[in-house]
């Protein structure tokens, strides 16, 4: 059983990295409803394996590797793979060197970039990410075709991604 | 690499729209090309950030709609570093936050809940049209009438219901308990006022509900702090008996008939003759209200069911109460179980707070209770219900994560109850999350909280149900064998 100090250390670091972790899991599991399950399971494992973490090493890398296993575990459950990528693809993606994700700064930039979207595009993004609607539901609510929603979301995301990266790079430099 | 095609497929992937052949195509691109994988992460970061931003915006909007003022400095959408997260609650749970449970579950729920659309935006528990929940009923109970409850755990509102056979215990929203014995007809006018047209009923009125009124045809009975009973047959002579405390009863057409009855006293009211006869009535006429100190005590929106219901599947119940029932009275855990526990109430704390995990060793004897909260309908708004439940012995821990809920379900689930399944998994609460407002738990509309009192016997619940039903177990120390 890990010492209480070690448990406290990893749990504190977990809390500090939760946003980035949730973003990581969201990328691998497009179904929003499953993300918190994986984050919960990761938290429990991090606590149970607290002794495996060495203070001063890269916590985020450690917790992401645990989360990756939890994602793969979740995807093995019946009906879970429909929207998700296969395990070998996820392994391959996770083997790719991932740039450190500064979630807080990116969110601040995102808030500003959303203001630059057209009202209709903003509405589609809100319905998708705030209300968790799928494109078919968004189409129904906006009186659009599903294809129009798909295009609008794709364009909005591309514009936002470029805007956020521009702002973030500007702030960093 | 066809970057335009990759962008298209990634967009479809993040919207959950990939067709099987598109999935194969995307996977082939990702496996073959490191640049494609880097592009995946570039888009994934934005997708994650958008969802996080959306969750916070939703919480902010919910708080605004509920009239809660939130200091902008504590809103995560504007201040996101750890030092600015106002506080963490160890049992803050994103049951409502991660809204989509999956279309399969939503379909299931809609199918099970034909009133879903009609009731879709009921908003909160204040709009719950029901006045009482059936917390117990005998096995031979038979309800009738269009407004009748469907059975144990179900609700009844204003209107007239018939209990053709058996006995049922109702708990009103004001804490009044009614024991109804059939054949009976009860008409609830409001939470403070009912009319017994026929049958036998007993009422236990808590102090905060003194003044509760129960009428029989031609007779009024007003509680003055008591447990009393009323029997109505076809003779036109309703009978009143006071078990404990005091009532005021009389014929409304004859003010001079008004009389007060005290503990142990009975009276018979002859409506036709306008006559009141005090005396002794047959005790068998009056249903006995169970008074078991071992039955958990509840407050607020929490209802304790005296026996396990047939089902806790989504959409089964049409009210917004939090229900708790015993699954197992005394069972030894066959394996060790990791539970969540905390001995302090962190409501007002600004400290970082993290769940305390405790391992219950194999062989630990427990009593298991199941908590179920599933709001009416599936509209956009969450429903918040609050209350507490106090047990006679200390709580050993709470089983919340889906894995442990499933693990313990195989030993602790009640054999006669059909549990919620979602893709083979039980639904559950979430135990990690941020708080966006320190002083008003859940006003962000985003997280659920469960706290244990310092003596470990009272569980305080502040739950939000969206499209996900909140379900978890409470493991209580088993009582010593008699």
PDB file of N, CA, C and O in Angstrom, chain A residues 147 150 154, chain B residues 3-13 18 22:
ATOM      1  N   UNK A 147     -25.441  17.452 -43.856  1.00  0.00           N
ATOM      2  CA  UNK A 147     -24.207  17.745 -44.575  1.00  0.00           C
ATOM      3  C   UNK A 147     -23.754  19.190 -44.331  1.00  0.00           C
ATOM      4  O   UNK A 147     -22.567  19.457 -44.141  1.00  0.00           O
ATOM      5  N   UNK A 150     -22.158  19.305 -40.977  1.00  0.00           N
ATOM      6  CA  UNK A 150     -20.814  18.721 -41.011  1.00  0.00           C
ATOM      7  C   UNK A 150     -19.800  19.708 -41.576  1.00  0.00           C
ATOM      8  O   UNK A 150     -18.705  19.879 -41.042  1.00  0.00           O
ATOM      9  N   UNK A 154     -16.767  21.509 -39.516  1.00  0.00           N
ATOM     10  CA  UNK A 154     -15.387  21.300 -39.981  1.00  0.00           C
ATOM     11  C   UNK A 154     -14.706  22.644 -40.228  1.00  0.00           C
ATOM     12  O   UNK A 154     -13.561  22.863 -39.819  1.00  0.00           O
TER      13      UNK A 154
ATOM     14  N   UNK B   3      -4.232  15.905 -47.477  1.00  0.00           N
ATOM     15  CA  UNK B   3      -4.572  16.613 -46.230  1.00  0.00           C
ATOM     16  C   UNK B   3      -6.040  17.028 -46.184  1.00  0.00           C
ATOM     17  O   UNK B   3      -6.640  17.054 -45.109  1.00  0.00           O
ATOM     18  N   UNK B   4      -6.588  17.339 -47.343  1.00  0.00           N
ATOM     19  CA  UNK B   4      -8.003  17.735 -47.364  1.00  0.00           C
ATOM     20  C   UNK B   4      -8.874  16.553 -46.938  1.00  0.00           C
ATOM     21  O   UNK B   4      -9.790  16.684 -46.122  1.00  0.00           O
ATOM     22  N   UNK B   5      -8.540  15.388 -47.486  1.00  0.00           N
ATOM     23  CA  UNK B   5      -9.309  14.186 -47.135  1.00  0.00           C
ATOM     24  C   UNK B   5      -9.109  13.844 -45.654  1.00  0.00           C
ATOM     25  O   UNK B   5     -10.048  13.455 -44.954  1.00  0.00           O
ATOM     26  N   UNK B   6      -7.873  13.975 -45.186  1.00  0.00           N
ATOM     27  CA  UNK B   6      -7.595  13.689 -43.774  1.00  0.00           C
ATOM     28  C   UNK B   6      -8.418  14.614 -42.868  1.00  0.00           C
ATOM     29  O   UNK B   6      -9.027  14.178 -41.892  1.00  0.00           O
ATOM     30  N   UNK B   7      -8.435  15.894 -43.216  1.00  0.00           N
ATOM     31  CA  UNK B   7      -9.216  16.849 -42.421  1.00  0.00           C
ATOM     32  C   UNK B   7     -10.693  16.453 -42.392  1.00  0.00           C
ATOM     33  O   UNK B   7     -11.347  16.517 -41.352  1.00  0.00           O
ATOM     34  N   UNK B   8     -11.183  16.053 -43.549  1.00  0.00           N
ATOM     35  CA  UNK B   8     -12.588  15.646 -43.642  1.00  0.00           C
ATOM     36  C   UNK B   8     -12.862  14.448 -42.725  1.00  0.00           C
ATOM     37  O   UNK B   8     -13.822  14.444 -41.938  1.00  0.00           O
ATOM     38  N   UNK B   9     -11.986  13.448 -42.800  1.00  0.00           N
ATOM     39  CA  UNK B   9     -12.214  12.234 -42.002  1.00  0.00           C
ATOM     40  C   UNK B   9     -12.051  12.509 -40.505  1.00  0.00           C
ATOM     41  O   UNK B   9     -12.798  11.974 -39.669  1.00  0.00           O
ATOM     42  N   UNK B  10     -11.080  13.346 -40.174  1.00  0.00           N
ATOM     43  CA  UNK B  10     -10.900  13.677 -38.748  1.00  0.00           C
ATOM     44  C   UNK B  10     -12.133  14.400 -38.212  1.00  0.00           C
ATOM     45  O   UNK B  10     -12.567  14.165 -37.079  1.00  0.00           O
ATOM     46  N   UNK B  11     -12.655  15.273 -39.039  1.00  0.00           N
ATOM     47  CA  UNK B  11     -13.850  15.997 -38.613  1.00  0.00           C
ATOM     48  C   UNK B  11     -15.001  15.023 -38.373  1.00  0.00           C
ATOM     49  O   UNK B  11     -15.727  15.126 -37.378  1.00  0.00           O
ATOM     50  N   UNK B  12     -15.158  14.076 -39.279  1.00  0.00           N
ATOM     51  CA  UNK B  12     -16.213  13.057 -39.123  1.00  0.00           C
ATOM     52  C   UNK B  12     -15.963  12.223 -37.854  1.00  0.00           C
ATOM     53  O   UNK B  12     -16.901  11.882 -37.134  1.00  0.00           O
ATOM     54  N   UNK B  13     -14.695  11.906 -37.616  1.00  0.00           N
ATOM     55  CA  UNK B  13     -14.352  11.105 -36.439  1.00  0.00           C
ATOM     56  C   UNK B  13     -14.728  11.848 -35.152  1.00  0.00           C
ATOM     57  O   UNK B  13     -15.382  11.289 -34.262  1.00  0.00           O
ATOM     58  N   UNK B  18     -18.177   8.769 -38.413  1.00  0.00           N
ATOM     59  CA  UNK B  18     -17.430   7.950 -39.374  1.00  0.00           C
ATOM     60  C   UNK B  18     -18.232   6.727 -39.805  1.00  0.00           C
ATOM     61  O   UNK B  18     -18.706   5.959 -38.968  1.00  0.00           O
ATOM     62  N   UNK B  22     -15.065   4.692 -43.988  1.00  0.00           N
ATOM     63  CA  UNK B  22     -14.289   5.898 -43.676  1.00  0.00           C
ATOM     64  C   UNK B  22     -13.348   5.635 -42.496  1.00  0.00           C
ATOM     65  O   UNK B  22     -12.229   6.145 -42.452  1.00  0.00           O
TER      66      UNK B  22
END
